[in-house]
PDB file of C-alpha atoms in Angstrom:
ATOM      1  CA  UNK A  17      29.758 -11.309  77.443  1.00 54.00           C
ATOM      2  CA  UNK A  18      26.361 -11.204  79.746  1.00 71.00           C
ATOM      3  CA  UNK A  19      24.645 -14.036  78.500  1.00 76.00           C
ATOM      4  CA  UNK A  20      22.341 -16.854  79.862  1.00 83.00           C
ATOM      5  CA  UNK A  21      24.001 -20.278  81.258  1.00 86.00           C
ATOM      6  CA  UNK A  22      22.004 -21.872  78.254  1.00 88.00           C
ATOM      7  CA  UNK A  23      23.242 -19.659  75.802  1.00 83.00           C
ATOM      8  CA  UNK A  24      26.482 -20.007  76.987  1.00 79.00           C
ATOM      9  CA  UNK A  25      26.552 -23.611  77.027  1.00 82.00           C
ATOM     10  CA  UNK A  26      26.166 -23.828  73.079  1.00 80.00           C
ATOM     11  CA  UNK A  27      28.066 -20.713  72.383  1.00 79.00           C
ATOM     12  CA  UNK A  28      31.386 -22.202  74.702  1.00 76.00           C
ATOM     13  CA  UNK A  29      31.366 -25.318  76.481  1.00 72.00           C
ATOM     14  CA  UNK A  30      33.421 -28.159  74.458  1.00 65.00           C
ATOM     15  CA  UNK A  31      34.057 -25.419  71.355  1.00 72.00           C
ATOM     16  CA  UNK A  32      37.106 -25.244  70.669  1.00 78.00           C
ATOM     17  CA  UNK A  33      36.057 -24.952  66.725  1.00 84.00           C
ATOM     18  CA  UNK A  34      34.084 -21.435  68.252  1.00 84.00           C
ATOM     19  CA  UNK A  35      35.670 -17.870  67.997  1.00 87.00           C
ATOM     20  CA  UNK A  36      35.440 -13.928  67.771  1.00 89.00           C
ATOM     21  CA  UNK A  37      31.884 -13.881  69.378  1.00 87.00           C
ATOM     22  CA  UNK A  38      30.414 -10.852  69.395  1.00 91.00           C
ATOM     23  CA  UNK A  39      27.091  -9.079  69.261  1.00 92.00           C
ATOM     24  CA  UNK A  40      25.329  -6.394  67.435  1.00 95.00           C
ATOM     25  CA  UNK A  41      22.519  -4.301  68.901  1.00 97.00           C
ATOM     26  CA  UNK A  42      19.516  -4.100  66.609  1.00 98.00           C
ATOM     27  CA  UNK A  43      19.474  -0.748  66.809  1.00 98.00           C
ATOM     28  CA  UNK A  44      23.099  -1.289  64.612  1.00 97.00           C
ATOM     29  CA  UNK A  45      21.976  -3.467  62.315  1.00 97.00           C
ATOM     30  CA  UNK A  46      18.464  -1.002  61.448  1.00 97.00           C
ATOM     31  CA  UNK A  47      21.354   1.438  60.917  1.00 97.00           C
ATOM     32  CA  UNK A  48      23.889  -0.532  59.122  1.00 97.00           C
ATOM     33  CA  UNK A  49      24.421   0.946  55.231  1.00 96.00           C
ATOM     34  CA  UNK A  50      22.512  -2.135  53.876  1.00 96.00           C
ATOM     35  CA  UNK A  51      22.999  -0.385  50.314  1.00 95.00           C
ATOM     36  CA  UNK A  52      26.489  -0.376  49.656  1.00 96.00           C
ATOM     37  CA  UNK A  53      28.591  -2.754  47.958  1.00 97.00           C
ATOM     38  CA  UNK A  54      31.298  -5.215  48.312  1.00 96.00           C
ATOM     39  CA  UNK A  55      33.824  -6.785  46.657  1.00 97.00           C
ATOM     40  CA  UNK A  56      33.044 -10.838  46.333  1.00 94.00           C
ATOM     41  CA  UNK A  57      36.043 -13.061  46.186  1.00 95.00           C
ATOM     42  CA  UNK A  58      34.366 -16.324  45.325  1.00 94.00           C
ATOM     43  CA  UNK A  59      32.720 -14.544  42.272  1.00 93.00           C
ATOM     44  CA  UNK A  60      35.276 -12.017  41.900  1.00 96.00           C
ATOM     45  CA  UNK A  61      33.078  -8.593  41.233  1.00 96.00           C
ATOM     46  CA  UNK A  62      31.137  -6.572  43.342  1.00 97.00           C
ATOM     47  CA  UNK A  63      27.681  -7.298  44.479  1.00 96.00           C
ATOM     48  CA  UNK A  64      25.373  -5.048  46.204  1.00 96.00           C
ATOM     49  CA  UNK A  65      24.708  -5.970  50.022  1.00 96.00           C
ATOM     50  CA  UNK A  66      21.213  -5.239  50.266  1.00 96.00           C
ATOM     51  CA  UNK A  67      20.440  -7.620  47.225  1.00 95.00           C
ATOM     52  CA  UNK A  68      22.626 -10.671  49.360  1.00 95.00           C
ATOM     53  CA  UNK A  69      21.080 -10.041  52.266  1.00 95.00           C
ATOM     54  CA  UNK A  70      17.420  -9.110  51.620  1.00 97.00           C
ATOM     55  CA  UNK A  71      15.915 -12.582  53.577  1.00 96.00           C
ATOM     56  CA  UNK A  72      17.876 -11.036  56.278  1.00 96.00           C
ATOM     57  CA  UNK A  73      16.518  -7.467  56.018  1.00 97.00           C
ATOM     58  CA  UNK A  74      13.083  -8.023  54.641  1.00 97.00           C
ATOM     59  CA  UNK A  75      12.357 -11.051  57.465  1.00 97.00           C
ATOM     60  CA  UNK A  76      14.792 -11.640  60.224  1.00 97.00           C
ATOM     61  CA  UNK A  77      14.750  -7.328  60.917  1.00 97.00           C
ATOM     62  CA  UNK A  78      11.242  -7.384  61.148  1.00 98.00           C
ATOM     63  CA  UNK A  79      10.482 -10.058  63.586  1.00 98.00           C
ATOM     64  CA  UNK A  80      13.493  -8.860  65.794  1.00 97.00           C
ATOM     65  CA  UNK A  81      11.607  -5.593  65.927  1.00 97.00           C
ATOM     66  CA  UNK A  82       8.749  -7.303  67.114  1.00 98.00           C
ATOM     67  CA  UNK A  83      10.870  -8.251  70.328  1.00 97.00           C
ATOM     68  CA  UNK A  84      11.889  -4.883  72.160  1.00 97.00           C
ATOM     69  CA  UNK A  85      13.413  -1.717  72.051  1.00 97.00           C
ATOM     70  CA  UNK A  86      16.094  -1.805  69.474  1.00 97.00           C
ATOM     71  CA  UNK A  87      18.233  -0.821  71.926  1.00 97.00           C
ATOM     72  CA  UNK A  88      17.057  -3.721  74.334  1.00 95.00           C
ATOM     73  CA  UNK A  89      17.313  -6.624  71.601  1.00 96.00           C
ATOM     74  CA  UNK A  90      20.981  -8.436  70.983  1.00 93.00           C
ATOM     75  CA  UNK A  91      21.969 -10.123  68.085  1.00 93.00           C
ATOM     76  CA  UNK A  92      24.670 -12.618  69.250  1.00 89.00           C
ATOM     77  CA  UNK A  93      26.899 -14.793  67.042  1.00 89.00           C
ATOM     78  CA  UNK A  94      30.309 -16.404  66.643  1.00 88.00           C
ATOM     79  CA  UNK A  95      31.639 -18.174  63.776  1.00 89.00           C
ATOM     80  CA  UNK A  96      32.857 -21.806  63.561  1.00 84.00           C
TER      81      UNK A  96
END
């Protein structure tokens, strides 16, 4: 992954606990089917994703925008 050394650093070094990073264009996520739903194991019935993840859509989308083309602007994550 092309990423900066400082980036990298918190994302690698001395992680073991780190894995499947990856990244998602915003263009992707603009385009993602926010209005489906899922199936919820820890409540057992479906929920709709665009009613979980509305902080995400309705606030973190926006201000990415804000950054560049949304084919310029990566969203990069790992879990842990």
């Amino acid at each position: 992954m092309d990423i900066s050394p400082e980036l990298n650093e918190i994302a690698y070094d001395n992680k073991d606990d780190f894995y499947d990073h990856s990244w998602l264009l915003l263009k992707d996520l603009i385009n993602f089917k926010w209005d489906e739903n899922y199936y919820c194991d820890q409540f057992m019935e479906y929920r709709n994703i665009m009613d979980t993840c509305s902080g995400f859509i309705n606030e973190t989308i926006p201000k990415l925008s804000k950054l560049g083309d949304t084919e310029d602007v990566r969203v990069i994550f790992w879990f842990g």
